[in-house]
Amino acid sequence: MVILSILAMTVLVFVSRYLFLEPKLPLRLNPQAQRLLSYSSPAVLTAIWAPIVFMPEKELWVTPENPYLVAAVIAALIAWKTGNVLLTTIVSMVIFLVLKLV
């Protein structure tokens, strides 16, 4: 049953991407739909990182002792100030590692 679910989700994702990415198909979205879909990536990424950062122990943990939260705040500040993805990733990972080891 699990394999069937995985295969069904794979087919669904492939078909939904193929319909919009294949240039030979006459399917086009109107500007409103394109604008609406532009919010999907940030929404999905937020749904992934928010529980990890704010609830690493399965309950809300918003204190300076939370290494996930501290590293995420520092990463956000570095990304905002520099705009450098590689620098942000490396520095925030090192800070997170130091906080976890201390």
Short mmCIF file of N, CA, C and O in Angstrom, two decimals:
data_model
loop_
_atom_site.label_atom_id
_atom_site.label_comp_id
_atom_site.label_asym_id
_atom_site.label_seq_id
_atom_site.Cartn_x
_atom_site.Cartn_y
_atom_site.Cartn_z
N MET A 1 0.82 -1.20 0.00
CA MET A 1 0.00 0.00 0.00
C MET A 1 0.87 1.26 0.00
O MET A 1 0.52 2.24 -0.65
N VAL A 2 1.97 1.24 0.76
CA VAL A 2 2.85 2.39 0.82
C VAL A 2 3.50 2.63 -0.54
O VAL A 2 3.57 3.77 -1.01
N ILE A 3 3.95 1.55 -1.17
CA ILE A 3 4.57 1.68 -2.50
C ILE A 3 3.58 2.24 -3.50
O ILE A 3 3.92 3.10 -4.31
N LEU A 4 2.34 1.79 -3.44
CA LEU A 4 1.31 2.30 -4.35
C LEU A 4 1.06 3.79 -4.11
O LEU A 4 0.92 4.56 -5.06
N SER A 5 1.04 4.21 -2.85
CA SER A 5 0.86 5.63 -2.53
C SER A 5 2.02 6.46 -3.06
O SER A 5 1.82 7.54 -3.62
N ILE A 6 3.24 5.96 -2.89
CA ILE A 6 4.42 6.68 -3.37
C ILE A 6 4.39 6.79 -4.89
O ILE A 6 4.66 7.85 -5.46
N LEU A 7 4.04 5.72 -5.56
CA LEU A 7 3.96 5.75 -7.03
C LEU A 7 2.86 6.70 -7.50
O LEU A 7 3.05 7.44 -8.47
N ALA A 8 1.73 6.69 -6.82
CA ALA A 8 0.63 7.58 -7.20
C ALA A 8 1.04 9.05 -7.01
O ALA A 8 0.76 9.90 -7.87
N MET A 9 1.72 9.36 -5.92
CA MET A 9 2.17 10.74 -5.69
C MET A 9 3.23 11.13 -6.72
O MET A 9 3.25 12.28 -7.18
N THR A 10 4.08 10.18 -7.10
CA THR A 10 5.10 10.46 -8.11
C THR A 10 4.45 10.81 -9.44
O THR A 10 4.84 11.78 -10.09
N VAL A 11 3.48 10.03 -9.84
CA VAL A 11 2.77 10.29 -11.10
C VAL A 11 2.05 11.63 -11.04
O VAL A 11 2.11 12.42 -11.98
N LEU A 12 1.40 11.91 -9.93
CA LEU A 12 0.67 13.17 -9.79
C LEU A 12 1.61 14.37 -9.89
O LEU A 12 1.32 15.34 -10.60
N VAL A 13 2.74 14.31 -9.20
CA VAL A 13 3.70 15.42 -9.24
C VAL A 13 4.27 15.58 -10.65
O VAL A 13 4.37 16.69 -11.18
N PHE A 14 4.65 14.47 -11.28
CA PHE A 14 5.22 14.55 -12.62
C PHE A 14 4.23 15.14 -13.62
O PHE A 14 4.57 16.04 -14.38
N VAL A 15 3.00 14.66 -13.60
CA VAL A 15 1.99 15.14 -14.55
C VAL A 15 1.69 16.62 -14.31
O VAL A 15 1.59 17.40 -15.27
N SER A 16 1.58 17.01 -13.05
CA SER A 16 1.26 18.42 -12.79
C SER A 16 2.40 19.33 -13.23
O SER A 16 2.17 20.44 -13.69
N ARG A 17 3.65 18.89 -13.09
CA ARG A 17 4.78 19.69 -13.56
C ARG A 17 4.86 19.67 -15.09
O ARG A 17 5.12 20.69 -15.71
N TYR A 18 4.64 18.52 -15.68
CA TYR A 18 4.77 18.38 -17.13
C TYR A 18 3.76 19.25 -17.87
O TYR A 18 4.09 19.87 -18.88
N LEU A 19 2.54 19.33 -17.34
CA LEU A 19 1.52 20.13 -18.01
C LEU A 19 1.91 21.60 -18.12
O LEU A 19 1.58 22.26 -19.10
N PHE A 20 2.60 22.12 -17.12
CA PHE A 20 2.96 23.53 -17.13
C PHE A 20 4.32 23.82 -17.75
O PHE A 20 4.60 24.94 -18.14
N LEU A 21 5.18 22.82 -17.82
CA LEU A 21 6.54 23.05 -18.31
C LEU A 21 6.74 22.65 -19.77
O LEU A 21 7.71 23.10 -20.39
N GLU A 22 5.89 21.82 -20.31
CA GLU A 22 6.05 21.39 -21.70
C GLU A 22 5.59 22.52 -22.63
O GLU A 22 4.41 22.89 -22.65
N PRO A 23 6.51 23.09 -23.41
CA PRO A 23 6.14 24.24 -24.25
C PRO A 23 5.20 23.88 -25.40
O PRO A 23 4.52 24.76 -25.94
N LYS A 24 5.12 22.63 -25.80
CA LYS A 24 4.27 22.24 -26.93
C LYS A 24 2.80 22.13 -26.55
O LYS A 24 1.94 22.11 -27.42
N LEU A 25 2.52 22.06 -25.26
CA LEU A 25 1.12 21.98 -24.83
C LEU A 25 0.52 23.38 -24.79
O LEU A 25 1.17 24.33 -24.36
N PRO A 26 -0.73 23.54 -25.21
CA PRO A 26 -1.34 24.88 -25.27
C PRO A 26 -1.88 25.38 -23.93
O PRO A 26 -2.66 26.32 -23.90
N LEU A 27 -1.47 24.79 -22.83
CA LEU A 27 -1.97 25.18 -21.52
C LEU A 27 -1.19 26.37 -20.99
O LEU A 27 0.02 26.33 -20.81
N ARG A 28 -1.87 27.47 -20.72
CA ARG A 28 -1.26 28.68 -20.17
C ARG A 28 -2.10 29.18 -19.01
O ARG A 28 -3.33 29.12 -19.04
N LEU A 29 -1.43 29.71 -18.00
CA LEU A 29 -2.14 30.26 -16.85
C LEU A 29 -2.30 31.77 -17.01
O LEU A 29 -1.44 32.44 -17.57
N ASN A 30 -3.40 32.28 -16.49
CA ASN A 30 -3.59 33.73 -16.53
C ASN A 30 -2.69 34.40 -15.49
O ASN A 30 -2.17 33.73 -14.59
N PRO A 31 -2.49 35.69 -15.56
CA PRO A 31 -1.58 36.38 -14.62
C PRO A 31 -1.98 36.23 -13.15
O PRO A 31 -1.12 36.15 -12.29
N GLN A 32 -3.27 36.18 -12.87
CA GLN A 32 -3.70 36.03 -11.48
C GLN A 32 -3.29 34.67 -10.93
O GLN A 32 -2.82 34.57 -9.79
N ALA A 33 -3.44 33.63 -11.72
CA ALA A 33 -3.04 32.29 -11.28
C ALA A 33 -1.53 32.21 -11.11
O ALA A 33 -1.03 31.59 -10.17
N GLN A 34 -0.79 32.84 -12.01
CA GLN A 34 0.67 32.85 -11.88
C GLN A 34 1.10 33.59 -10.61
O GLN A 34 2.01 33.14 -9.91
N ARG A 35 0.45 34.70 -10.32
CA ARG A 35 0.77 35.44 -9.10
C ARG A 35 0.43 34.62 -7.87
O ARG A 35 1.18 34.58 -6.89
N LEU A 36 -0.70 33.92 -7.89
CA LEU A 36 -1.10 33.08 -6.77
C LEU A 36 -0.09 31.95 -6.56
O LEU A 36 0.30 31.66 -5.43
N LEU A 37 0.37 31.34 -7.63
CA LEU A 37 1.34 30.25 -7.51
C LEU A 37 2.71 30.73 -7.07
O LEU A 37 3.51 29.94 -6.57
N SER A 38 3.00 32.02 -7.22
CA SER A 38 4.30 32.53 -6.77
C SER A 38 4.44 32.46 -5.26
O SER A 38 5.55 32.53 -4.73
N TYR A 39 3.32 32.33 -4.53
CA TYR A 39 3.36 32.23 -3.08
C TYR A 39 3.54 30.79 -2.60
O TYR A 39 3.74 30.56 -1.42
N SER A 40 3.46 29.81 -3.48
CA SER A 40 3.50 28.42 -3.04
C SER A 40 4.87 28.01 -2.51
O SER A 40 4.95 27.30 -1.51
N SER A 41 5.95 28.44 -3.13
CA SER A 41 7.29 28.05 -2.65
C SER A 41 7.57 28.60 -1.25
O SER A 41 7.98 27.83 -0.38
N PRO A 42 7.36 29.89 -0.99
CA PRO A 42 7.59 30.36 0.38
C PRO A 42 6.67 29.67 1.39
O PRO A 42 7.10 29.40 2.52
N ALA A 43 5.45 29.37 1.01
CA ALA A 43 4.53 28.72 1.93
C ALA A 43 5.00 27.31 2.28
O ALA A 43 4.99 26.90 3.45
N VAL A 44 5.46 26.57 1.29
CA VAL A 44 5.94 25.21 1.53
C VAL A 44 7.21 25.23 2.36
O VAL A 44 7.37 24.45 3.30
N LEU A 45 8.13 26.12 2.02
CA LEU A 45 9.38 26.21 2.80
C LEU A 45 9.11 26.61 4.25
O LEU A 45 9.73 26.08 5.17
N THR A 46 8.17 27.52 4.47
CA THR A 46 7.82 27.91 5.82
C THR A 46 7.20 26.74 6.58
O THR A 46 7.50 26.54 7.77
N ALA A 47 6.38 25.96 5.91
CA ALA A 47 5.78 24.79 6.55
C ALA A 47 6.84 23.76 6.93
O ALA A 47 6.65 22.99 7.87
N ILE A 48 7.97 23.76 6.23
CA ILE A 48 9.05 22.82 6.55
C ILE A 48 9.90 23.34 7.69
O ILE A 48 10.18 22.61 8.65
N TRP A 49 10.35 24.61 7.62
CA TRP A 49 11.32 25.07 8.62
C TRP A 49 10.69 25.54 9.93
O TRP A 49 11.31 25.45 10.99
N ALA A 50 9.49 26.06 9.92
CA ALA A 50 8.90 26.62 11.13
C ALA A 50 8.76 25.59 12.26
O ALA A 50 9.15 25.88 13.40
N PRO A 51 8.24 24.40 12.03
CA PRO A 51 8.17 23.44 13.13
C PRO A 51 9.55 23.01 13.64
O PRO A 51 9.73 22.77 14.83
N ILE A 52 10.52 22.94 12.74
CA ILE A 52 11.87 22.55 13.15
C ILE A 52 12.48 23.62 14.05
O ILE A 52 13.10 23.31 15.07
N VAL A 53 12.31 24.88 13.69
CA VAL A 53 12.92 25.97 14.44
C VAL A 53 12.19 26.23 15.75
O VAL A 53 12.82 26.39 16.80
N PHE A 54 10.88 26.27 15.73
CA PHE A 54 10.12 26.66 16.92
C PHE A 54 9.71 25.50 17.81
O PHE A 54 9.39 25.69 18.97
N MET A 55 9.71 24.27 17.27
CA MET A 55 9.25 23.12 18.05
C MET A 55 10.18 21.93 17.89
O MET A 55 9.73 20.84 17.55
N PRO A 56 11.47 22.07 18.16
CA PRO A 56 12.38 20.94 17.96
C PRO A 56 12.12 19.78 18.93
O PRO A 56 12.44 18.64 18.64
N GLU A 57 11.55 20.06 20.07
CA GLU A 57 11.26 19.03 21.07
C GLU A 57 9.76 18.72 21.13
O GLU A 57 9.25 18.30 22.16
N LYS A 58 9.06 18.98 20.04
CA LYS A 58 7.62 18.71 19.91
C LYS A 58 6.73 19.59 20.78
O LYS A 58 5.56 19.31 20.99
N GLU A 59 7.30 20.67 21.32
CA GLU A 59 6.50 21.69 21.99
C GLU A 59 7.18 23.03 21.77
O GLU A 59 8.38 23.09 21.51
N LEU A 60 6.40 24.10 21.85
CA LEU A 60 6.91 25.43 21.54
C LEU A 60 8.09 25.77 22.46
O LEU A 60 7.99 25.67 23.68
N TRP A 61 9.22 26.17 21.81
CA TRP A 61 10.44 26.48 22.56
C TRP A 61 11.03 27.77 21.98
O TRP A 61 11.86 27.73 21.09
N VAL A 62 10.59 28.90 22.52
CA VAL A 62 11.02 30.20 22.02
C VAL A 62 11.84 30.89 23.12
O VAL A 62 11.38 31.81 23.78
N THR A 63 13.07 30.39 23.30
CA THR A 63 13.99 30.97 24.27
C THR A 63 15.37 31.06 23.64
O THR A 63 15.64 30.38 22.65
N PRO A 64 16.25 31.85 24.22
CA PRO A 64 17.62 31.94 23.68
C PRO A 64 18.40 30.63 23.82
O PRO A 64 19.46 30.48 23.22
N GLU A 65 17.91 29.67 24.58
CA GLU A 65 18.58 28.38 24.72
C GLU A 65 18.27 27.44 23.55
O GLU A 65 18.87 26.37 23.44
N ASN A 66 17.34 27.81 22.69
CA ASN A 66 16.99 27.00 21.53
C ASN A 66 18.01 27.23 20.42
O ASN A 66 18.00 28.29 19.77
N PRO A 67 18.90 26.26 20.15
CA PRO A 67 19.93 26.47 19.13
C PRO A 67 19.35 26.61 17.72
O PRO A 67 19.92 27.31 16.88
N TYR A 68 18.23 25.97 17.45
CA TYR A 68 17.58 26.08 16.15
C TYR A 68 17.11 27.52 15.91
O TYR A 68 17.31 28.07 14.82
N LEU A 69 16.51 28.10 16.93
CA LEU A 69 15.99 29.46 16.82
C LEU A 69 17.13 30.47 16.69
O LEU A 69 17.07 31.38 15.85
N VAL A 70 18.16 30.33 17.50
CA VAL A 70 19.30 31.25 17.45
C VAL A 70 19.97 31.20 16.09
O VAL A 70 20.24 32.23 15.46
N ALA A 71 20.23 29.99 15.59
CA ALA A 71 20.87 29.85 14.28
C ALA A 71 19.97 30.39 13.16
O ALA A 71 20.46 31.00 12.21
N ALA A 72 18.66 30.20 13.28
CA ALA A 72 17.74 30.70 12.26
C ALA A 72 17.70 32.23 12.25
O ALA A 72 17.68 32.84 11.18
N VAL A 73 17.71 32.84 13.42
CA VAL A 73 17.71 34.30 13.49
C VAL A 73 19.00 34.86 12.91
O VAL A 73 18.99 35.83 12.13
N ILE A 74 20.12 34.25 13.27
CA ILE A 74 21.41 34.70 12.72
C ILE A 74 21.45 34.50 11.22
O ILE A 74 21.92 35.37 10.48
N ALA A 75 20.94 33.38 10.75
CA ALA A 75 20.90 33.13 9.30
C ALA A 75 20.04 34.17 8.59
O ALA A 75 20.41 34.66 7.52
N ALA A 76 18.91 34.52 9.18
CA ALA A 76 18.05 35.53 8.57
C ALA A 76 18.74 36.89 8.51
O ALA A 76 18.66 37.60 7.49
N LEU A 77 19.44 37.24 9.57
CA LEU A 77 20.16 38.52 9.59
C LEU A 77 21.29 38.54 8.56
O LEU A 77 21.47 39.54 7.85
N ILE A 78 22.04 37.45 8.48
CA ILE A 78 23.13 37.39 7.49
C ILE A 78 22.58 37.44 6.07
O ILE A 78 23.11 38.15 5.21
N ALA A 79 21.51 36.71 5.82
CA ALA A 79 20.90 36.72 4.49
C ALA A 79 20.38 38.11 4.13
O ALA A 79 20.51 38.57 3.00
N TRP A 80 19.79 38.78 5.10
CA TRP A 80 19.26 40.12 4.86
C TRP A 80 20.37 41.12 4.58
O TRP A 80 20.27 41.94 3.67
N LYS A 81 21.45 41.05 5.36
CA LYS A 81 22.54 42.02 5.20
C LYS A 81 23.42 41.74 3.98
O LYS A 81 23.84 42.68 3.30
N THR A 82 23.74 40.47 3.70
CA THR A 82 24.70 40.16 2.64
C THR A 82 24.04 39.68 1.35
O THR A 82 24.56 39.92 0.27
N GLY A 83 22.93 38.95 1.46
CA GLY A 83 22.31 38.37 0.28
C GLY A 83 23.10 37.19 -0.28
O GLY A 83 22.79 36.69 -1.35
N ASN A 84 24.11 36.72 0.46
CA ASN A 84 24.97 35.64 0.01
C ASN A 84 24.47 34.32 0.60
O ASN A 84 24.57 34.10 1.81
N VAL A 85 23.97 33.44 -0.24
CA VAL A 85 23.39 32.18 0.22
C VAL A 85 24.45 31.26 0.82
O VAL A 85 24.23 30.65 1.86
N LEU A 86 25.59 31.16 0.16
CA LEU A 86 26.65 30.27 0.64
C LEU A 86 27.17 30.73 2.01
O LEU A 86 27.32 29.93 2.93
N LEU A 87 27.45 32.02 2.15
CA LEU A 87 27.91 32.55 3.43
C LEU A 87 26.87 32.33 4.52
O LEU A 87 27.21 31.89 5.64
N THR A 88 25.63 32.58 4.21
CA THR A 88 24.55 32.39 5.18
C THR A 88 24.47 30.94 5.63
O THR A 88 24.38 30.65 6.83
N THR A 89 24.54 30.02 4.68
CA THR A 89 24.45 28.60 5.00
C THR A 89 25.61 28.14 5.87
O THR A 89 25.41 27.49 6.90
N ILE A 90 26.81 28.49 5.48
CA ILE A 90 28.00 28.02 6.21
C ILE A 90 28.05 28.61 7.61
O ILE A 90 28.24 27.88 8.60
N VAL A 91 27.86 29.92 7.72
CA VAL A 91 27.95 30.56 9.04
C VAL A 91 26.84 30.06 9.96
O VAL A 91 27.10 29.73 11.13
N SER A 92 25.63 29.95 9.48
CA SER A 92 24.54 29.49 10.35
C SER A 92 24.71 28.03 10.74
O SER A 92 24.39 27.65 11.87
N MET A 93 25.26 27.20 9.84
CA MET A 93 25.51 25.80 10.20
C MET A 93 26.60 25.69 11.25
O MET A 93 26.50 24.88 12.18
N VAL A 94 27.66 26.50 11.14
CA VAL A 94 28.73 26.48 12.13
C VAL A 94 28.20 26.96 13.48
O VAL A 94 28.49 26.35 14.53
N ILE A 95 27.42 28.02 13.48
CA ILE A 95 26.85 28.53 14.72
C ILE A 95 25.93 27.49 15.36
O ILE A 95 25.98 27.24 16.57
N PHE A 96 25.12 26.85 14.55
CA PHE A 96 24.23 25.81 15.06
C PHE A 96 25.04 24.66 15.66
O PHE A 96 24.72 24.16 16.74
N LEU A 97 26.09 24.23 14.98
CA LEU A 97 26.92 23.14 15.47
C LEU A 97 27.56 23.51 16.81
O LEU A 97 27.57 22.71 17.75
N VAL A 98 28.10 24.71 16.89
CA VAL A 98 28.71 25.17 18.15
C VAL A 98 27.68 25.19 19.27
O VAL A 98 27.95 24.75 20.39
N LEU A 99 26.50 25.70 18.97
CA LEU A 99 25.44 25.76 20.00
C LEU A 99 25.00 24.38 20.45
O LEU A 99 24.67 24.17 21.63
N LYS A 100 24.94 23.44 19.52
CA LYS A 100 24.52 22.07 19.88
C LYS A 100 25.59 21.34 20.70
O LYS A 100 25.27 20.52 21.53
N LEU A 101 26.87 21.65 20.44
CA LEU A 101 27.94 20.99 21.15
C LEU A 101 28.20 21.58 22.53
O LEU A 101 28.78 20.92 23.38
N VAL A 102 27.77 22.80 22.75
CA VAL A 102 28.00 23.46 24.05
C VAL A 102 26.98 23.04 25.04
O VAL A 102 25.95 22.63 24.89
#
